[in-house]
Amino acid sequence: MVDFFALGEQILVMAFLVTLGYAIGMFFNGFARKITARIHNRVGPPIYQGYIDVFKLFGKKTNISHGWIFDLAALFSIAGITLVFLFLPVAGFSMLSTDGDLFLILYLLAIPALGFALGAGASGNPNAAVGIMRALMTMLAYELPLVMVIVAMMVHYNTTSLAGIVAAQSNMHWAIFLPVFLIGAIVADMALQGMLMEKPFDIPIAPHEIATGPMVEFGGKHLGALMLYKMMGIVVETTLFVDLFLGGGVILSVAQYGWLAYVVNFLVWFGLITFVFFLALLINAVFPRFRIEQALKFYWKYDALVALLILIWIFVEVST
Amino acid sequence: MKPIEKEYELFIGPNHPGATGNMSYHIWVEGDKVKKAETRVGYLHRGFEKLMEKRIWMQNVPLVCRICVPEPDVNEASYSMAVEDLMGWEIPERAKYIRTIILEMARISAHLLTVGGIAASLGIYTAAQWGVGDRDYLLDVFEQITGARVYHIYIWPGGVRWDVPKNTKELLTKVLDYLEKRMPLYEDLIIKNKVFIRRAADVGVIPKDKAIEWGVTGPNLRAAGYQLDFRKLEPYAAYDKIDFEVPYYPKLGEYEVLSDGSDIYTRTAIRMLEMQQSINIIRQALKDMPEGDVLLKHPQWFAWKVPAGYSYVRVESSKGEFGYFVVSDGGKKPVRVHVRGPSYTHGINVMETIAKGLNVADFAPTAISLDVCPPDIER
């Protein structure tokens, strides 16, 4: 018999976590702007600017639409990114996590970007078209090294479940403490820089080249939805990194410490994703952006080569 | 069968982060390559040259500075020098030194904006924000000396409007020390940054053999390999008494010499070096500045007549040759004033020519590195 009480409880917890995820995403937006402003020698907006912007944009009347694909595309992106978030273990707490979910996450990660592409494509602006082409090419570029590192981790931990990888790293046996995955983390961090669309890989939105590219025709509620997608994207992408290399932020065992473990793990997870994002912001502040072919070259020539070596290393390690 | 149209059009400006001001580039792109570019101006036309014919000689001083916003002083200087030439005036020695200081301060502040702009067009917004921030310290000094931050209206026919305040030397030295301390940071962030070098070297090249033919002047010309600078060729103000070097390709000091000809990288490098030279010039001028008057005794301002004749005077601005051709019929107003701005050639002929074959990603950096100031196209 279906336990409706347990199901309801799970749905409530998931809804809470998703709301929290968006809240953190909005915080990250303000955080990024504040940190960048301080590096720029500016005062910068208040740290809660992300909340203000999203609420303002959703409060706006939409006057221009480019058809129903354009209207639905932002929702498509939000739905996609929320689904990815639900499949990620957050502070060791799994929501929809199952066996083989790493493949699913890699597959699902492409969906929000495709939604974004659909919307921008429907807008019919040439800047958006160039931006989308660049976004998909960047995605293609960074996924190769990222997937290779993830496969190496799957082989090493003998599981295809992200929750399994997080569980295997409990008691502070974080992957990053192994030399091979320390290099792997650097490779993946470069890929993360591309995922977050931060410099030197902010090619898809390059303002001076294509006037923010895909976002150029979005305004009002559409832009608000797109911002939400981007904000959640930061949480999802940094969480994926933390889950893979930093043990998901789990430092206390739930079995031993009960609810206290949830609170502490959650705070550690939050600290770690903030730190990972902060690193990305620092790199973002001091680098110019690559041209698209330079980014491809970087990912496929250097990043992927290192990832391949890691993969070989792991295969040799496993087979001996 | 009609071939499939693969070309599309992009508008860089007038409302675009990659545009250098109130102007626009209309580009035709195929794939990633720019096939054709057209400079579109007309967003800013105020008819300066015609307006000048309607105003008396002194009234034109507050007008000419509007022709270049980032560096207004070159306009005041060249207009004043043209009028002085017609009047046959020799301005006081102290005024010459003050003019040198003002012009070099303006050069640094314009270069800070340009170098920051080039960096921003490639994505280093940090350098751009720093540039704007550091320029503000110079504007503070301008405010102390002239009473205004942007349009100073300080260099007048016959000298400068008034003497500098007593504490100028201390104020300026403090700002120059600060700027000198900041230069290595800019270098690390821009000119020595490996990613910047990858993006900027060999992009938007003005070939050396074409540079003169195309009418390129200023840092863009020096980046192509010519040691031409009007501060040396036809010294004005106090430049003949000051010891300074003109940086030009391939003498880039400690910076790497990368490509052949004037590309984004070399143009940026030359501007960075010029800022350091300008700091050096201001320090010398502050040290050697004699005491004395700063303004000649004028005829009555409103009934002032300039002898008939014509004069062409040019100065070396941060963007290139800035010249004023002034014609007088002996009356209270000029008959004709023609402004030769460097942006006309750089922004229209040169940009339209070198844009062909550029990657669309490199278009804005190339346009910004030519340092085009739209109002001096549309006088």
GROMACS .gro file of C-alpha atoms in nm, chain A residues 35-310:
model
  276
   35ILE     CA    1   3.233   4.048  -0.492
   36THR     CA    2   3.292   4.159  -0.851
   37ALA     CA    3   3.220   4.518  -0.755
   38ARG     CA    4   3.470   4.506  -0.471
   39ILE     CA    5   3.735   4.371  -0.710
   40HIS     CA    6   3.644   4.654  -0.947
   41ASN     CA    7   3.696   4.912  -0.669
   42ARG     CA    8   3.323   4.984  -0.669
   43VAL     CA    9   3.072   4.977  -0.385
   44GLY     CA   10   2.833   4.754  -0.578
   45PRO     CA   11   2.467   4.675  -0.522
   46PRO     CA   12   2.340   4.532  -0.194
   47ILE     CA   13   2.389   4.160  -0.148
   48TYR     CA   14   2.013   4.103  -0.175
   49GLN     CA   15   1.996   4.264  -0.520
   50GLY     CA   16   1.918   3.926  -0.681
   51TYR     CA   17   1.588   3.901  -0.491
   52ILE     CA   18   1.493   4.257  -0.583
   53ASP     CA   19   1.568   4.199  -0.950
   54VAL     CA   20   1.369   3.879  -0.979
   55PHE     CA   21   1.066   4.020  -0.798
   56LYS     CA   22   1.082   4.337  -1.003
   57LEU     CA   23   1.104   4.149  -1.332
   58PHE     CA   24   0.816   3.920  -1.241
   59GLY     CA   25   0.611   4.224  -1.151
   60LYS     CA   26   0.653   4.368  -1.498
   61LYS     CA   27   0.397   4.361  -1.773
   62THR     CA   28   0.507   4.172  -2.082
   63ASN     CA   29   0.445   4.369  -2.396
   64ILE     CA   30   0.657   4.183  -2.648
   65SER     CA   31   0.641   3.814  -2.713
   66HIS     CA   32   0.782   3.614  -3.001
   67GLY     CA   33   0.531   3.330  -3.001
   68TRP     CA   34   0.451   3.046  -2.767
   69ILE     CA   35   0.790   2.875  -2.795
   70PHE     CA   36   0.949   3.197  -2.673
   71ASP     CA   37   0.698   3.214  -2.385
   72LEU     CA   38   0.745   2.855  -2.278
   73ALA     CA   39   1.120   2.832  -2.330
   74ALA     CA   40   1.210   3.000  -2.002
   75LEU     CA   41   0.973   2.766  -1.815
   76PHE     CA   42   1.132   2.476  -1.998
   77SER     CA   43   1.471   2.587  -1.868
   78ILE     CA   44   1.344   2.634  -1.514
   79ALA     CA   45   1.176   2.293  -1.515
   80GLY     CA   46   1.491   2.130  -1.648
   81ILE     CA   47   1.724   2.287  -1.397
   82THR     CA   48   1.485   2.214  -1.108
   83LEU     CA   49   1.473   1.849  -1.214
   84VAL     CA   50   1.853   1.831  -1.215
   85PHE     CA   51   1.856   1.984  -0.869
   86LEU     CA   52   1.614   1.717  -0.745
   87PHE     CA   53   1.848   1.444  -0.866
   88LEU     CA   54   2.148   1.587  -0.682
   89PRO     CA   55   2.228   1.487  -0.327
   90VAL     CA   56   2.220   1.813  -0.132
   91ALA     CA   57   2.437   1.798   0.180
   92GLY     CA   58   2.412   1.420   0.156
   93PHE     CA   59   2.032   1.431   0.144
   94SER     CA   60   1.907   1.253  -0.168
   95MET     CA   61   1.571   1.342  -0.314
   96LEU     CA   62   1.516   1.149  -0.639
   97SER     CA   63   1.860   0.992  -0.646
   98THR     CA   64   1.872   0.639  -0.786
   99ASP     CA   65   2.121   0.400  -0.942
  100GLY     CA   66   2.275   0.531  -1.260
  101ASP     CA   67   2.161   0.884  -1.189
  102LEU     CA   68   2.494   1.032  -1.296
  103PHE     CA   69   2.413   0.950  -1.658
  104LEU     CA   70   2.071   1.097  -1.609
  105ILE     CA   71   2.214   1.417  -1.459
  106LEU     CA   72   2.455   1.459  -1.750
  107TYR     CA   73   2.167   1.412  -1.989
  108LEU     CA   74   1.931   1.638  -1.797
  109LEU     CA   75   2.191   1.915  -1.771
  110ALA     CA   76   2.157   1.968  -2.146
  111ILE     CA   77   1.780   2.022  -2.127
  112PRO     CA   78   1.770   2.368  -1.967
  113ALA     CA   79   2.035   2.488  -2.209
  114LEU     CA   80   1.823   2.358  -2.496
  115GLY     CA   81   1.519   2.541  -2.358
  116PHE     CA   82   1.725   2.856  -2.343
  117ALA     CA   83   1.833   2.793  -2.702
  118LEU     CA   84   1.475   2.739  -2.817
  119GLY     CA   85   1.359   3.064  -2.667
  120ALA     CA   86   1.649   3.262  -2.803
  121GLY     CA   87   1.607   3.099  -3.143
  122ALA     CA   88   1.240   3.190  -3.149
  123SER     CA   89   1.323   3.553  -3.083
  124GLY     CA   90   1.474   3.577  -3.432
  125ASN     CA   91   1.752   3.814  -3.333
  126PRO     CA   92   2.083   3.748  -3.511
  127ASN     CA   93   2.276   3.826  -3.192
  128ALA     CA   94   2.074   3.557  -3.013
  129ALA     CA   95   2.138   3.310  -3.295
  130VAL     CA   96   2.512   3.366  -3.275
  131GLY     CA   97   2.494   3.340  -2.896
  132ILE     CA   98   2.307   3.011  -2.908
  133MET     CA   99   2.551   2.864  -3.155
  134ARG     CA  100   2.831   2.964  -2.921
  135ALA     CA  101   2.648   2.833  -2.613
  136LEU     CA  102   2.594   2.491  -2.766
  137MET     CA  103   2.951   2.474  -2.889
  138THR     CA  104   3.085   2.568  -2.545
  139MET     CA  105   2.862   2.300  -2.393
  140LEU     CA  106   2.996   2.044  -2.638
  141ALA     CA  107   3.349   2.155  -2.553
  142TYR     CA  108   3.335   2.137  -2.174
  143GLU     CA  109   3.130   1.820  -2.156
  144LEU     CA  110   3.407   1.603  -2.301
  145PRO     CA  111   3.662   1.656  -2.020
  146LEU     CA  112   3.387   1.665  -1.758
  147VAL     CA  113   3.239   1.333  -1.869
  148MET     CA  114   3.581   1.172  -1.879
  149VAL     CA  115   3.652   1.278  -1.521
  150ILE     CA  116   3.308   1.160  -1.410
  151VAL     CA  117   3.358   0.821  -1.579
  152ALA     CA  118   3.693   0.793  -1.401
  153MET     CA  119   3.512   0.855  -1.071
  154MET     CA  120   3.246   0.599  -1.156
  155VAL     CA  121   3.515   0.340  -1.222
  156HIS     CA  122   3.708   0.432  -0.910
  157TYR     CA  123   3.408   0.422  -0.676
  158ASN     CA  124   3.244   0.137  -0.868
  159THR     CA  125   2.907   0.307  -0.881
  160THR     CA  126   2.706   0.507  -1.129
  161SER     CA  127   2.507   0.678  -0.859
  162LEU     CA  128   2.602   1.026  -0.744
  163ALA     CA  129   2.457   0.944  -0.401
  164GLY     CA  130   2.685   0.638  -0.402
  165ILE     CA  131   2.988   0.854  -0.478
  166VAL     CA  132   2.890   1.094  -0.200
  167ALA     CA  133   2.838   0.801   0.040
  168ALA     CA  134   3.178   0.657  -0.054
  169GLN     CA  135   3.340   0.987   0.041
  170SER     CA  136   3.188   0.996   0.391
  171ASN     CA  137   3.412   1.028   0.699
  172MET     CA  138   3.612   1.295   0.518
  173HIS     CA  139   3.745   1.060   0.251
  174TRP     CA  140   3.690   1.332  -0.005
  175ALA     CA  141   3.792   1.258  -0.361
  176ILE     CA  142   3.994   1.578  -0.377
  177PHE     CA  143   4.236   1.436  -0.120
  178LEU     CA  144   4.344   1.171  -0.373
  179PRO     CA  145   4.615   1.316  -0.601
  180VAL     CA  146   4.449   1.182  -0.915
  181PHE     CA  147   4.117   1.346  -0.833
  182LEU     CA  148   4.284   1.665  -0.719
  183ILE     CA  149   4.393   1.699  -1.081
  184GLY     CA  150   4.047   1.579  -1.181
  185ALA     CA  151   3.894   1.855  -0.970
  186ILE     CA  152   4.103   2.116  -1.149
  187VAL     CA  153   3.993   1.976  -1.485
  188ALA     CA  154   3.631   1.975  -1.371
  189ASP     CA  155   3.665   2.325  -1.228
  190MET     CA  156   3.766   2.449  -1.571
  191ALA     CA  157   3.457   2.279  -1.711
  192LEU     CA  158   3.254   2.438  -1.431
  193GLN     CA  159   3.381   2.779  -1.540
  194GLY     CA  160   3.228   2.709  -1.879
  195MET     CA  161   2.906   2.576  -1.729
  196LEU     CA  162   2.868   2.886  -1.515
  197MET     CA  163   2.937   3.099  -1.825
  198GLU     CA  164   3.206   3.288  -1.641
  199LYS     CA  165   3.516   3.425  -1.808
  200PRO     CA  166   3.722   3.313  -1.987
  201PHE     CA  167   3.428   3.108  -2.116
  202ASP     CA  168   3.145   3.362  -2.114
  203ILE     CA  169   3.156   3.347  -2.494
  204PRO     CA  170   2.780   3.286  -2.538
  205ILE     CA  171   2.681   3.608  -2.364
  206ALA     CA  172   2.980   3.828  -2.460
  207PRO     CA  173   2.824   4.176  -2.428
  208HIS     CA  174   3.080   4.362  -2.639
  209GLU     CA  175   3.055   4.114  -2.922
  210ILE     CA  176   2.694   4.010  -2.948
  211ALA     CA  177   2.519   4.235  -2.694
  212THR     CA  178   2.452   3.955  -2.437
  213GLY     CA  179   2.356   3.714  -2.715
  214PRO     CA  180   2.067   3.482  -2.628
  215MET     CA  181   1.928   3.715  -2.364
  216VAL     CA  182   1.904   4.011  -2.594
  217GLU     CA  183   1.532   3.982  -2.673
  218PHE     CA  184   1.420   3.880  -2.325
  219GLY     CA  185   1.253   4.131  -2.101
  220GLY     CA  186   1.011   4.149  -1.811
  221LYS     CA  187   0.879   3.813  -1.690
  222HIS     CA  188   1.074   3.625  -1.955
  223LEU     CA  189   1.398   3.775  -1.834
  224GLY     CA  190   1.296   3.710  -1.474
  225ALA     CA  191   1.244   3.343  -1.552
  226LEU     CA  192   1.574   3.329  -1.734
  227MET     CA  193   1.750   3.488  -1.438
  228LEU     CA  194   1.593   3.231  -1.206
  229TYR     CA  195   1.720   2.956  -1.435
  230LYS     CA  196   2.067   3.103  -1.430
  231MET     CA  197   2.064   3.147  -1.052
  232MET     CA  198   1.950   2.790  -0.994
  233GLY     CA  199   2.211   2.686  -1.249
  234ILE     CA  200   2.483   2.822  -1.021
  235VAL     CA  201   2.352   2.616  -0.727
  236VAL     CA  202   2.316   2.300  -0.938
  237GLU     CA  203   2.656   2.323  -1.104
  238THR     CA  204   2.848   2.404  -0.788
  239THR     CA  205   2.659   2.131  -0.600
  240LEU     CA  206   2.753   1.879  -0.868
  241PHE     CA  207   3.117   1.977  -0.821
  242VAL     CA  208   3.093   1.958  -0.441
  243ASP     CA  209   2.914   1.620  -0.460
  244LEU     CA  210   3.180   1.479  -0.689
  245PHE     CA  211   3.497   1.605  -0.526
  246LEU     CA  212   3.417   1.743  -0.180
  247GLY     CA  213   3.200   1.463  -0.047
  248GLY     CA  214   2.884   1.665  -0.093
  249GLY     CA  215   2.975   1.860   0.219
  250VAL     CA  216   2.887   1.566   0.444
  251ILE     CA  217   3.098   1.576   0.757
  252LEU     CA  218   2.862   1.428   1.018
  253SER     CA  219   2.685   1.095   0.987
  254VAL     CA  220   2.306   1.119   1.006
  255ALA     CA  221   2.285   0.780   1.174
  256GLN     CA  222   2.507   0.900   1.456
  257TYR     CA  223   2.404   1.262   1.509
  258GLY     CA  224   2.042   1.273   1.386
  259TRP     CA  225   1.898   1.612   1.290
  260LEU     CA  226   2.211   1.796   1.403
  261ALA     CA  227   2.398   1.622   1.121
  262TYR     CA  228   2.149   1.759   0.867
  263VAL     CA  229   2.198   2.115   0.990
  264VAL     CA  230   2.577   2.094   1.007
  265ASN     CA  231   2.607   1.916   0.672
  266PHE     CA  232   2.377   2.167   0.514
  267LEU     CA  233   2.588   2.457   0.642
  268VAL     CA  234   2.907   2.287   0.524
  269TRP     CA  235   2.752   2.223   0.182
  270PHE     CA  236   2.648   2.586   0.160
  271GLY     CA  237   2.996   2.701   0.260
  272LEU     CA  238   3.156   2.475   0.001
  273ILE     CA  239   2.935   2.577  -0.290
  274THR     CA  240   2.991   2.941  -0.197
  275PHE     CA  241   3.364   2.879  -0.194
  276VAL     CA  242   3.358   2.701  -0.532
  277PHE     CA  243   3.151   2.985  -0.678
  278PHE     CA  244   3.383   3.241  -0.520
  279LEU     CA  245   3.680   3.079  -0.695
  280ALA     CA  246   3.492   3.098  -1.024
  281LEU     CA  247   3.425   3.468  -0.960
  282LEU     CA  248   3.792   3.536  -0.894
  283ILE     CA  249   3.891   3.367  -1.220
  284ASN     CA  250   3.612   3.559  -1.390
  285ALA     CA  251   3.743   3.892  -1.267
  286VAL     CA  252   4.094   3.870  -1.408
  287PHE     CA  253   4.059   3.698  -1.743
  288PRO     CA  254   3.945   3.817  -2.080
  289ARG     CA  255   3.720   3.586  -2.275
  290PHE     CA  256   3.840   3.335  -2.530
  291ARG     CA  257   3.719   3.326  -2.885
  292ILE     CA  258   3.500   3.023  -2.943
  293GLU     CA  259   3.767   2.825  -3.128
  294GLN     CA  260   4.019   2.907  -2.856
  295ALA     CA  261   3.776   2.771  -2.595
  296LEU     CA  262   3.726   2.453  -2.797
  297LYS     CA  263   4.100   2.417  -2.831
  298PHE     CA  264   4.150   2.471  -2.458
  299TYR     CA  265   3.891   2.212  -2.358
  300TRP     CA  266   3.967   1.949  -2.618
  301LYS     CA  267   4.341   1.985  -2.633
  302TYR     CA  268   4.450   2.054  -2.277
  303ASP     CA  269   4.158   1.985  -2.046
  304ALA     CA  270   4.048   1.669  -2.224
  305LEU     CA  271   4.404   1.539  -2.250
  306VAL     CA  272   4.451   1.566  -1.875
  307ALA     CA  273   4.108   1.407  -1.825
  308LEU     CA  274   4.211   1.121  -2.054
  309LEU     CA  275   4.528   1.064  -1.852
  310ILE     CA  276   4.318   1.052  -1.535
   0.00000   0.00000   0.00000
